[in-house]
CSV table of C-alpha atoms in Angstrom, one decimal:
chain,number,residue,atom,x,y,z
A,162,GLY,CA,-0.1,0.1,0.0
A,163,ALA,CA,1.0,3.6,-0.3
A,164,GLY,CA,3.1,5.1,2.4
A,165,VAL,CA,3.8,8.7,3.5
A,166,SER,CA,5.0,10.7,0.7
A,167,GLN,CA,6.8,14.1,0.7
A,168,SER,CA,7.7,16.6,-2.0
A,169,PRO,CA,10.0,17.8,-3.1
A,170,SER,CA,12.6,15.3,-2.3
A,171,ASN,CA,15.2,17.9,-2.6
A,172,LYS,CA,15.2,21.7,-2.3
A,173,VAL,CA,17.9,24.3,-2.8
A,174,THR,CA,17.1,27.9,-2.1
A,175,GLU,CA,18.7,31.1,-1.5
A,176,LYS,CA,18.7,32.8,1.9
A,177,GLY,CA,15.8,35.0,2.3
A,178,LYS,CA,13.4,33.1,0.0
A,179,ASP,CA,10.4,31.2,1.2
A,180,VAL,CA,9.8,27.4,0.8
A,181,GLU,CA,6.9,25.1,1.0
A,182,LEU,CA,7.3,21.5,1.8
A,183,ARG,CA,4.4,18.9,1.3
A,184,CYS,CA,3.4,15.9,3.1
A,185,ASP,CA,0.7,13.2,2.0
A,186,PRO,CA,0.1,11.0,4.9
A,187,ILE,CA,-1.1,7.4,4.8
A,188,SER,CA,-4.9,7.4,3.9
A,189,GLY,CA,-7.0,7.3,7.0
A,190,HIS,CA,-4.3,8.4,9.4
A,191,THR,CA,-5.6,11.1,11.7
A,192,ALA,CA,-2.3,12.1,13.2
A,193,LEU,CA,0.5,13.9,11.4
A,194,TYR,CA,3.9,15.0,12.6
A,195,TRP,CA,6.7,17.2,11.2
A,196,TYR,CA,10.2,16.5,12.4
A,197,ARG,CA,13.6,18.1,11.4
A,198,GLN,CA,16.9,16.2,11.3
A,199,SER,CA,20.0,18.3,11.0
A,200,LEU,CA,23.2,16.5,9.7
A,201,GLY,CA,24.3,13.8,11.9
A,202,GLN,CA,21.7,14.6,14.5
A,203,GLY,CA,18.6,13.1,16.0
A,204,LEU,CA,15.0,13.8,15.1
A,205,GLU,CA,13.7,17.2,16.4
A,206,PHE,CA,9.8,17.5,16.9
A,207,LEU,CA,8.3,20.6,15.1
A,208,ILE,CA,4.6,20.3,15.1
A,209,TYR,CA,1.7,17.8,15.4
A,210,PHE,CA,-1.6,17.7,13.8
A,211,GLN,CA,-4.8,15.8,14.9
A,212,GLY,CA,-7.1,16.2,11.9
A,213,ASN,CA,-6.8,19.7,10.7
A,214,SER,CA,-6.0,21.1,14.2
A,215,ALA,CA,-2.6,21.6,15.5
A,216,PRO,CA,-2.7,21.2,19.4
A,217,ASP,CA,1.1,21.2,19.7
A,218,LYS,CA,3.2,23.6,17.8
A,219,SER,CA,5.9,23.9,20.5
A,220,GLY,CA,8.8,22.6,18.4
A,221,LEU,CA,8.6,25.3,15.6
A,222,PRO,CA,11.9,27.2,16.1
A,223,SER,CA,10.6,30.7,15.1
A,224,ASP,CA,7.7,32.5,13.6
A,225,ARG,CA,9.2,32.1,10.2
A,226,PHE,CA,7.9,28.5,10.4
A,227,SER,CA,4.2,27.6,9.9
A,228,ALA,CA,2.2,24.6,8.9
A,229,GLU,CA,-1.2,23.7,8.0
A,230,ARG,CA,-3.2,20.7,7.2
A,231,THR,CA,-6.4,20.6,5.0
A,232,GLY,CA,-9.1,18.0,4.5
A,233,GLY,CA,-7.5,15.9,7.3
A,234,SER,CA,-4.9,14.8,4.8
A,235,VAL,CA,-2.2,16.8,3.2
A,236,SER,CA,0.0,19.0,5.2
A,237,THR,CA,2.3,22.0,4.1
A,238,LEU,CA,5.3,23.2,6.1
A,239,THR,CA,6.3,26.7,5.2
A,240,ILE,CA,9.5,28.4,6.0
A,241,GLN,CA,9.7,32.2,5.3
A,242,ARG,CA,12.8,34.2,4.8
A,243,THR,CA,15.0,31.0,5.0
A,244,GLN,CA,18.2,31.1,6.8
A,245,GLN,CA,21.3,28.9,6.4
A,246,GLU,CA,20.6,27.2,9.8
A,247,ASP,CA,17.2,26.0,8.3
A,248,SER,CA,19.2,23.5,6.1
A,249,ALA,CA,18.2,20.1,7.2
A,250,VAL,CA,16.1,17.1,6.3
A,251,TYR,CA,12.4,17.6,7.1
A,252,LEU,CA,10.5,14.5,7.9
A,253,CYS,CA,6.9,13.9,8.0
A,254,ALA,CA,5.3,11.0,9.8
A,255,SER,CA,1.6,9.8,10.3
A,256,SER,CA,-0.1,7.5,12.6
A,257,LEU,CA,-3.5,6.0,12.7
A,258,GLN,CA,-4.4,8.0,15.8
A,259,GLY,CA,-2.5,10.3,18.0
A,260,SER,CA,-2.3,8.1,21.0
A,261,GLY,CA,1.3,6.8,20.9
A,262,GLY,CA,0.8,4.4,18.0
A,263,THR,CA,3.4,3.6,15.4
A,264,GLN,CA,4.5,6.6,13.3
A,265,TYR,CA,5.3,5.9,9.6
A,266,PHE,CA,7.8,8.2,8.3
A,267,GLY,CA,8.0,9.8,4.7
A,268,PRO,CA,11.3,9.9,2.9
A,269,GLY,CA,12.0,13.5,3.8
A,270,THR,CA,12.7,16.7,2.0
A,271,ARG,CA,16.4,17.7,2.0
A,272,LEU,CA,16.5,21.4,2.3
A,273,LEU,CA,19.7,23.4,1.4
A,274,VAL,CA,19.8,27.1,2.0
A,275,LEU,CA,22.7,28.8,0.4
B,72,GLN,CA,13.4,15.5,28.1
B,73,GLN,CA,15.5,13.6,25.5
B,74,PRO,CA,16.3,9.9,26.3
B,75,VAL,CA,20.0,9.0,26.3
B,76,GLN,CA,21.3,6.3,24.0
B,77,SER,CA,24.5,4.2,24.4
B,78,PRO,CA,26.8,3.5,22.8
B,79,GLN,CA,26.9,6.4,20.3
B,80,ALA,CA,28.5,4.1,17.7
B,81,VAL,CA,29.4,0.4,17.4
B,82,ILE,CA,31.3,-1.5,14.7
B,83,LEU,CA,30.7,-5.2,14.3
B,84,ARG,CA,31.6,-8.0,12.0
B,85,GLU,CA,28.9,-10.2,10.4
B,86,GLY,CA,27.5,-12.6,12.9
B,87,GLU,CA,28.5,-10.7,16.0
B,88,ASP,CA,26.0,-9.4,18.5
B,89,ALA,CA,25.3,-5.8,19.8
B,90,VAL,CA,23.2,-4.1,22.5
B,91,ILE,CA,21.8,-0.6,22.3
B,92,ASN,CA,20.5,1.1,25.4
B,93,CYS,CA,18.0,3.8,25.9
B,94,SER,CA,17.6,5.3,29.2
B,95,SER,CA,15.8,8.1,31.0
B,96,SER,CA,16.0,9.7,34.5
B,97,LYS,CA,12.3,9.3,34.8
B,98,ALA,CA,9.8,6.6,34.0
B,99,LEU,CA,9.0,6.2,30.3
B,100,TYR,CA,5.4,5.5,29.1
B,101,SER,CA,6.5,3.5,26.1
B,102,VAL,CA,9.6,3.0,24.0
B,103,HIS,CA,9.6,3.0,20.2
B,104,TRP,CA,12.6,1.7,18.2
B,105,TYR,CA,13.5,2.9,14.7
B,106,ARG,CA,16.3,2.2,12.3
B,107,GLN,CA,17.4,4.7,9.6
B,108,LYS,CA,19.7,4.0,6.9
B,109,HIS,CA,21.7,6.8,5.4
B,110,GLY,CA,19.5,9.0,3.2
B,111,GLU,CA,16.4,7.1,4.0
B,112,ALA,CA,13.4,7.5,6.2
B,113,PRO,CA,13.4,6.0,9.8
B,114,ILE,CA,11.8,2.6,9.7
B,115,PHE,CA,9.7,1.3,12.8
B,116,LEU,CA,11.1,-1.8,14.4
B,117,MET,CA,8.9,-2.2,17.5
B,118,ILE,CA,7.1,-0.6,20.4
B,119,LEU,CA,7.4,-1.6,24.1
B,120,LEU,CA,4.5,-0.5,26.2
B,121,LYS,CA,4.8,-2.3,29.6
B,122,GLY,CA,7.5,-2.6,32.1
B,123,GLY,CA,9.0,-6.1,31.9
B,124,GLU,CA,7.9,-6.5,28.3
B,125,GLN,CA,10.1,-8.2,25.8
B,126,LYS,CA,9.5,-8.2,22.0
B,127,GLY,CA,11.4,-9.7,19.0
B,128,HIS,CA,11.3,-10.6,15.5
B,129,ASP,CA,14.0,-12.5,13.5
B,130,LYS,CA,17.2,-11.8,15.3
B,131,ILE,CA,16.3,-8.4,16.6
B,132,SER,CA,14.6,-8.1,20.0
B,133,ALA,CA,14.0,-5.5,22.7
B,134,SER,CA,13.2,-5.2,26.4
B,135,PHE,CA,11.9,-2.6,28.7
B,136,ASN,CA,12.9,-2.9,32.3
B,137,GLU,CA,10.4,-3.1,35.2
B,138,LYS,CA,10.9,0.4,36.4
B,139,LYS,CA,10.3,1.5,32.9
B,140,GLN,CA,13.4,3.8,32.8
B,141,GLN,CA,15.5,1.8,30.3
B,142,SER,CA,15.0,-0.1,27.1
B,143,SER,CA,17.6,-2.3,25.3
B,144,LEU,CA,17.7,-3.3,21.7
B,145,TYR,CA,19.5,-6.6,21.1
B,146,LEU,CA,20.9,-7.5,17.6
B,147,THR,CA,22.1,-11.1,17.3
B,148,ALA,CA,24.2,-12.7,14.6
B,149,SER,CA,24.2,-9.3,12.8
B,150,GLN,CA,23.8,-9.1,9.2
B,151,LEU,CA,25.1,-6.4,6.9
B,152,SER,CA,21.5,-5.1,6.4
B,153,TYR,CA,21.5,-4.2,10.1
B,154,SER,CA,23.8,-1.2,9.5
B,155,GLY,CA,22.2,2.1,10.2
B,156,THR,CA,21.5,4.6,12.9
B,157,TYR,CA,19.1,3.2,15.6
B,158,PHE,CA,16.8,5.7,17.5
B,159,CYS,CA,14.7,5.2,20.5
B,160,GLY,CA,11.8,7.5,20.9
B,161,THR,CA,9.5,8.0,23.9
B,162,PRO,CA,6.2,10.0,24.3
B,163,GLU,CA,6.3,12.8,26.9
B,164,THR,CA,3.0,11.6,28.4
B,165,GLY,CA,1.0,8.4,28.5
B,166,GLY,CA,-2.6,7.5,28.5
B,167,THR,CA,-4.6,9.1,25.7
B,168,SER,CA,-2.0,11.6,24.9
B,169,TYR,CA,-1.1,12.2,21.2
B,170,GLY,CA,2.1,10.5,21.2
B,171,LYS,CA,4.6,13.2,20.2
B,172,LEU,CA,7.9,11.3,20.3
B,173,THR,CA,11.2,12.7,21.7
B,174,PHE,CA,14.1,10.8,20.2
B,175,GLY,CA,17.5,9.9,21.5
B,176,GLN,CA,20.5,11.1,19.8
B,177,GLY,CA,20.9,7.9,17.8
B,178,THR,CA,23.4,4.9,17.8
B,179,ILE,CA,25.3,4.3,14.7
B,180,LEU,CA,25.7,0.7,13.9
B,181,THR,CA,28.1,-0.5,11.2
B,182,VAL,CA,28.5,-4.2,10.2
B,183,HIS,CA,31.4,-5.2,8.1
B,184,PRO,CA,31.8,-8.5,6.2
């Protein structure tokens, strides 16, 4: 069956530009998570969606970061005025419900800010 | 609070065994284990929910100690395909909470022929 998909797979942008990263979760999964992984580092939580609501945005590093989810499905993570320190792999995961169940990860978007 | 993994890295020859530990200064509600190969998404291995629980499939197994402050991942008779970075993840709260995971820093496992 189809897993979590993300696009683009790679993104190179110039400092100061805005970028949008997309996540398509597994069909029927109500919970969706965004994580960030810097080179050689662990996974850093950014934001969690249950349906279209985001009850926890505590991991977003600054107000340049925002995310939305529509129709209880696709989610978009937007980074405005990108900085070099935003360079990382952005991973999306979904789970059937948000109660500690298995999270299935997408392949990630590798963002490089020049 | 981020769980602590040890060791940070381990190098094995095919057929050797390894143990990766994940510990916390407070009780953990559950422990999730993932493996990530270079350039790929983390792949779910297993969840342990109860103190004293042990799980396994094939030659990879894990335990969750009674006090629920440590979990160990056991890899026996390692294969080349076991190479990757292993992460443990734990939710901050239990019960019906939403399951946001806080991950350890990862353990890099390299298996040589």
